[in-house]
């Protein structure tokens, strides 16, 4: 059975008995009534026939056709009588009235007879007419042998009655019965609907209430309270309990919300505190690094310039020590810069196939001196394998790894090797050392920033502890898995796994920033814009030492004045942050407009701000971070003069 | 009525028992055609009168026709038979031996038929008291009751037709003209009746079962009433049904007359050779019909007047 909702079920339960009783009663009474009508009809037509027979008696006795005709015509006045005939004892028809019946069908009989023609709905009654017998206590009569004493039949009356009126009455009665039944049912429906509404409404209301509470709308409870007309309803107790439940639920929820809000507020305050602390740290770091860079920058340049001058051996040794210290300081600052750039996700990966051989050669060239100074053996095995990676970033990883190995190795040597694994799909680059090794409990920490094993005294000659952190972050960036295997006192092995590709054309010789080319910087004119007098004089000294004609300006106005005076620089080297809020990018662009020529230019900045890097890249200018290594600056100037674009390693 | 019947039955029983031990030659055996009220009344009167006349009750024997027919042997030791009704008369006509028979309570036509059936003639050994009255007496009554009447309507049937010549003669002498019909014996009597009633002052009914019976009487009376012709009949039943009056003999009167004859016969006087007419009568009048016809009649007065005319006591 189809599922019915509660309203339909209640209606059905109330209605079914009503309808059944109504229909049954109607049926029973109609049938009884039909029987009565039929019975009374039969009695009536029989009595009409008998009356006709009586009325015809004297007419038949006297053979008075006129009188008989009157009688039969009178009988026709009865609406049910269709046809009447009176026959005499010989079967001859004496009087007929009515129409539609063939008189030939008539049969003379001596008994009462009734025939029903269902097709024409006609009842045919034959009624014999006897002379009315009067009891004569007569001695004379009995004496006669010729008198049989039986009643004498005078004739016969035949009457045809139509049942149409009867049928019509039955039909109208049926209609009336149907109407009364219908009325009963309709009344029952209305009554049932009215009564059931009183029950269903509270149920639906409770259902609705529960739905609302289920949705979390606890105000439904107050609605219940607000309706005073609900008193005396069947489900009042249920509603009242529901209301109380909803109220309690509402209170509990409010309490919970309040607690959550309090906790959230406390957390937010903590978070804000932490963020503020981080920002303060970042600000401090940025400021400190910027402020450190300027003097370091200048120092580097002064030392380089100093080394260019003729000195005696003692002084030259001092200058050599000075240069080492400056390089160590620059390395520290570069590490900080790299970390900040990685943190800022400002490093973009440019994957390309290249041969590892070039990279390894550069590595040997860069670190051979360091190894030699410590009396260590640096072996880099040549490797013909090509890989898919970012050459600059990979070189940075290797430089850090090998540098780190050299730093923590006192005797023995460092080995760099590569081999093809996984049937030639991957290549492993391994860096071996015979150093102090890393305790197992420290092996997870070595990749953290500023972590150094066995440097509790923070000997800054051993760096800041940023190298492995940079390595790990860069390896993650390149998606090259990095593995560490170390035994304290025996040595350490780092393994870097990357994708191998088949060899292609000879690799572009890009990994050679300090490769000596023909030095054509002689006689070039460079405009230096630097607001810091110390840095400016160091830079001017350095460039002058390289044989460059240097024009110096404090800011935009000075530079414009120089150009106005006819200076046409080959290259513009500008500090980014200038006096009066000017920045290097805007200044370079203005000067280029003034010169009506896109003069090659580069920027130098002590800021490690990410936005600055993006802006410089957008303006097509190479940004050098202070302290700038003189070699790097020289290489850049050479490229700019040759009209070559800035190289990736100068980023 | 029931009590009376019971009484009669007891009497008959007593008579039966008495008859068994009676001595021969002095017995009166009554054979009755029926046991309806009229017969019972006649029987009772007869028995009472006989008893009063000195006949011992045990010498009066009452039999029904079947009883008598079952044993017609003269072992009944009857000295005289009284046959009440037509059937009894016909049965006794068949074999009464030498015992004289007095038939009573039957019309003349029935008696004559019984005689005719057994080729008998009325004699002192087989005689009767007629139920119907002499035409003269009836015509006298009509004259008395309806002095203005001149024409008598008569409807003849097969039985009554025998009286036609006598009536024609008597009517003429009594000053009546006759309007007759029905002689041809047609089955439909209405046209004849219609014809008779047209132009008649009185409709004079003469007993004939073919014409006057319980089936026809109502319509005949209706017709006469419509025609405003008074009917003079021969039985009180017709008066009750709507005839104006009738001249008739009551069973009691018959019983009394029969008792007188039987007692005479017991004393040794033979029964009258000629059948007797009733020596007493009654006149019944339907006062409603009389009123409707604007007549004022009294049956008793008419009877007395008639007896006076006949010089009866």
PDB file of C-alpha atoms in Angstrom, chain A residues 57-58 60-64 67 90 131-152 154, chain B residues 34 39 86 105 107 110 113 131-132 158-159 188-190 207 209-210 213-215 217-220 222-223 226 234-235 237-238 241:
ATOM      1  CA  UNK A  57     -70.314  -7.146 -14.486  1.00  0.00           C
ATOM      2  CA  UNK A  58     -73.639  -5.521 -15.141  1.00  0.00           C
ATOM      3  CA  UNK A  60     -71.584  -7.752 -19.505  1.00  0.00           C
ATOM      4  CA  UNK A  61     -74.823  -9.124 -18.080  1.00  0.00           C
ATOM      5  CA  UNK A  62     -76.776  -6.573 -19.992  1.00  0.00           C
ATOM      6  CA  UNK A  63     -74.373  -6.646 -22.988  1.00  0.00           C
ATOM      7  CA  UNK A  64     -74.374  -2.908 -22.695  1.00  0.00           C
ATOM      8  CA  UNK A  67     -71.708   1.285 -20.467  1.00  0.00           C
ATOM      9  CA  UNK A  90     -68.020 -16.099 -25.980  1.00  0.00           C
ATOM     10  CA  UNK A 131     -71.829 -12.722 -11.698  1.00  0.00           C
ATOM     11  CA  UNK A 132     -72.047 -11.704  -8.091  1.00  0.00           C
ATOM     12  CA  UNK A 133     -73.422 -14.632  -6.234  1.00  0.00           C
ATOM     13  CA  UNK A 134     -76.037 -14.020  -3.566  1.00  0.00           C
ATOM     14  CA  UNK A 135     -76.594 -16.846  -1.179  1.00  0.00           C
ATOM     15  CA  UNK A 136     -80.191 -17.802  -1.531  1.00  0.00           C
ATOM     16  CA  UNK A 137     -81.176 -20.313   1.061  1.00  0.00           C
ATOM     17  CA  UNK A 138     -83.550 -21.501  -1.509  1.00  0.00           C
ATOM     18  CA  UNK A 139     -85.406 -24.673  -1.622  1.00  0.00           C
ATOM     19  CA  UNK A 140     -86.392 -24.033  -5.170  1.00  0.00           C
ATOM     20  CA  UNK A 141     -82.933 -23.826  -6.489  1.00  0.00           C
ATOM     21  CA  UNK A 142     -81.787 -27.120  -5.090  1.00  0.00           C
ATOM     22  CA  UNK A 143     -84.686 -28.844  -6.611  1.00  0.00           C
ATOM     23  CA  UNK A 144     -83.359 -28.240 -10.060  1.00  0.00           C
ATOM     24  CA  UNK A 145     -80.967 -30.800 -11.432  1.00  0.00           C
ATOM     25  CA  UNK A 146     -79.964 -28.378 -14.135  1.00  0.00           C
ATOM     26  CA  UNK A 147     -78.429 -25.904 -11.799  1.00  0.00           C
ATOM     27  CA  UNK A 148     -74.836 -26.747 -10.907  1.00  0.00           C
ATOM     28  CA  UNK A 149     -74.520 -23.975  -8.353  1.00  0.00           C
ATOM     29  CA  UNK A 150     -71.181 -22.801  -9.697  1.00  0.00           C
ATOM     30  CA  UNK A 151     -70.639 -19.110 -10.408  1.00  0.00           C
ATOM     31  CA  UNK A 152     -71.305 -18.156 -13.994  1.00  0.00           C
ATOM     32  CA  UNK A 154     -69.932 -13.404 -17.719  1.00  0.00           C
TER      33      UNK A 154
ATOM     34  CA  UNK B  34     -80.280 -31.820   3.750  1.00  0.00           C
ATOM     35  CA  UNK B  39     -84.798 -28.590   6.839  1.00  0.00           C
ATOM     36  CA  UNK B  86     -86.587 -32.949  -3.582  1.00  0.00           C
ATOM     37  CA  UNK B 105     -90.676 -28.923   1.457  1.00  0.00           C
ATOM     38  CA  UNK B 107     -91.893 -27.214  -5.227  1.00  0.00           C
ATOM     39  CA  UNK B 110     -89.765 -31.196  -8.292  1.00  0.00           C
ATOM     40  CA  UNK B 113     -90.360 -34.647 -11.827  1.00  0.00           C
ATOM     41  CA  UNK B 131     -93.930 -25.439  -1.352  1.00  0.00           C
ATOM     42  CA  UNK B 132     -95.237 -23.064  -4.002  1.00  0.00           C
ATOM     43  CA  UNK B 158     -87.920 -24.473 -18.739  1.00  0.00           C
ATOM     44  CA  UNK B 159     -89.408 -25.437 -15.386  1.00  0.00           C
ATOM     45  CA  UNK B 188     -78.886 -14.663 -22.570  1.00  0.00           C
ATOM     46  CA  UNK B 189     -81.822 -13.601 -20.511  1.00  0.00           C
ATOM     47  CA  UNK B 190     -81.111  -9.870 -20.437  1.00  0.00           C
ATOM     48  CA  UNK B 207     -89.533 -20.298  -9.503  1.00  0.00           C
ATOM     49  CA  UNK B 209     -83.507 -22.385 -11.336  1.00  0.00           C
ATOM     50  CA  UNK B 210     -82.455 -21.619 -14.889  1.00  0.00           C
ATOM     51  CA  UNK B 213     -80.561 -18.412  -9.205  1.00  0.00           C
ATOM     52  CA  UNK B 214     -77.892 -16.933  -6.992  1.00  0.00           C
ATOM     53  CA  UNK B 215     -75.791 -15.917 -10.002  1.00  0.00           C
ATOM     54  CA  UNK B 217     -80.601 -12.631  -9.113  1.00  0.00           C
ATOM     55  CA  UNK B 218     -78.464  -9.614  -8.430  1.00  0.00           C
ATOM     56  CA  UNK B 219     -78.400  -8.447 -12.028  1.00  0.00           C
ATOM     57  CA  UNK B 220     -82.087  -9.215 -12.477  1.00  0.00           C
ATOM     58  CA  UNK B 222     -80.687  -4.413 -10.554  1.00  0.00           C
ATOM     59  CA  UNK B 223     -82.411  -4.350 -13.886  1.00  0.00           C
ATOM     60  CA  UNK B 226     -83.515   0.496 -12.785  1.00  0.00           C
ATOM     61  CA  UNK B 234     -91.461 -16.672  -4.250  1.00  0.00           C
ATOM     62  CA  UNK B 235     -88.888 -16.761  -1.486  1.00  0.00           C
ATOM     63  CA  UNK B 237     -84.273 -14.700   0.157  1.00  0.00           C
ATOM     64  CA  UNK B 238     -85.296 -12.677  -2.902  1.00  0.00           C
ATOM     65  CA  UNK B 241     -81.767  -9.484  -2.060  1.00  0.00           C
TER      66      UNK B 241
END
